[in-house]
Amino acid sequence: MSQIDQVLALARSLQLAGKQPSIALLKAKLKSVPMPVLIQGLQRFKSLSAEELAALVPQVPMQPNAAAEQNEEQSELVQLREQVKKLESAYNELAQRVAELERNH
C-alpha cells in the first residue's frame, strides 16, 4: 500500500468515525509519512466522488508504536527483574559478611 493509499484509507476511517479528516489528525496517526504526501492525499480525498469514497476501503492503521512499546515494556520488565535478583543476591552476600564480622569481633 502506497503512502497516498494509507492517507486515503485513514481519511476514510476518520470520516466514518464522524471526524473531519485534517492534516493534524493524519499526521498524528501516520508519523512516518512526509507532510507533502499528507497534503496531497487529503486533497485527493476531498476531491473523491461519492462512488469513489464508497469504494475506498477504510483502514485503521496498525499501531506499530503500541506494539513496539509493549515489547519494550516487556523487555524492560525482564531487565528490571534480573536487576532485582542481582541486588537481592548482593544484599544477601553482604548481610552474611556483616554477620560473620560481627561474630568475629
XYZ file of C-alpha atoms in Angstrom:
105
model
C 0.000 0.000 0.000
C 1.451 3.325 -1.040
C 1.692 6.262 1.314
C -1.094 8.069 -0.567
C -3.280 4.965 -0.191
C -2.545 4.959 3.540
C -3.596 8.603 3.788
C -6.792 7.947 1.808
C -7.691 4.900 3.898
C -7.077 6.720 7.163
C -9.048 9.761 5.996
C -11.953 7.457 5.138
C -11.710 5.783 8.539
C -11.767 9.157 10.260
C -14.742 10.246 8.178
C -16.649 7.063 9.033
C -15.855 7.682 12.701
C -17.573 11.063 12.417
C -14.378 13.098 12.390
C -13.345 15.641 9.784
C -10.053 14.411 8.261
C -7.343 17.021 8.736
C -3.595 17.240 8.309
C -3.169 17.235 12.098
C -5.204 14.052 12.583
C -3.489 12.331 9.671
C -0.007 13.332 10.869
C -0.773 12.091 14.382
C -1.574 8.633 13.049
C 0.894 8.444 10.152
C 4.046 9.855 11.705
C 6.383 8.404 9.077
C 4.516 9.861 6.097
C 6.037 13.135 4.838
C 3.929 16.289 5.070
C 3.691 16.836 1.260
C 2.241 13.334 0.875
C -0.291 14.011 3.644
C -1.378 17.239 1.958
C -1.618 15.601 -1.459
C -3.548 12.654 -0.029
C -6.002 14.870 1.847
C -6.572 16.994 -1.258
C -7.203 13.864 -3.294
C -9.556 12.526 -0.607
C -11.573 15.751 -0.606
C -11.933 15.570 -4.401
C -13.266 11.987 -4.469
C -16.817 11.391 -5.660
C -19.382 9.570 -3.520
C -18.830 6.385 -5.529
C -15.071 6.603 -5.108
C -15.497 7.215 -1.383
C -17.761 4.172 -1.098
C -15.196 2.050 -2.932
C -12.398 3.263 -0.701
C -11.609 0.641 1.892
C -11.283 2.265 5.290
C -8.313 1.060 7.206
C -7.289 1.873 10.695
C -3.528 1.889 10.535
C -1.759 -0.655 12.607
C -0.180 0.879 15.618
C 3.398 -0.245 15.394
C 4.275 2.155 18.181
C 1.895 0.444 20.565
C 3.288 -2.989 19.723
C 6.852 -1.727 19.953
C 6.130 -0.013 23.259
C 4.619 -3.208 24.631
C 7.691 -5.189 23.560
C 9.962 -2.550 25.092
C 7.993 -2.635 28.336
C 8.222 -6.413 28.468
C 11.969 -6.427 27.859
C 12.399 -3.618 30.385
C 10.382 -5.631 32.896
C 12.616 -8.658 32.311
C 15.718 -6.485 32.795
C 14.318 -4.994 35.985
C 13.538 -8.448 37.368
C 17.107 -9.547 36.627
C 18.454 -6.437 38.358
C 16.291 -7.114 41.407
C 17.582 -10.698 41.594
C 21.184 -9.469 41.383
C 20.575 -6.852 44.039
C 18.908 -9.376 46.335
C 21.845 -11.716 45.859
C 24.354 -8.945 46.593
C 22.360 -7.879 49.641
C 22.283 -11.438 50.995
C 26.033 -11.807 50.489
C 26.717 -8.527 52.274
C 24.370 -9.466 55.123
C 26.267 -12.751 55.566
C 29.619 -10.947 55.607
C 28.384 -8.441 58.185
C 27.063 -11.277 60.349
C 30.434 -13.079 60.146
C 32.331 -9.898 61.007
C 30.087 -9.248 63.988
C 30.647 -12.810 65.249
C 34.410 -12.485 64.912
C 34.645 -9.214 66.795
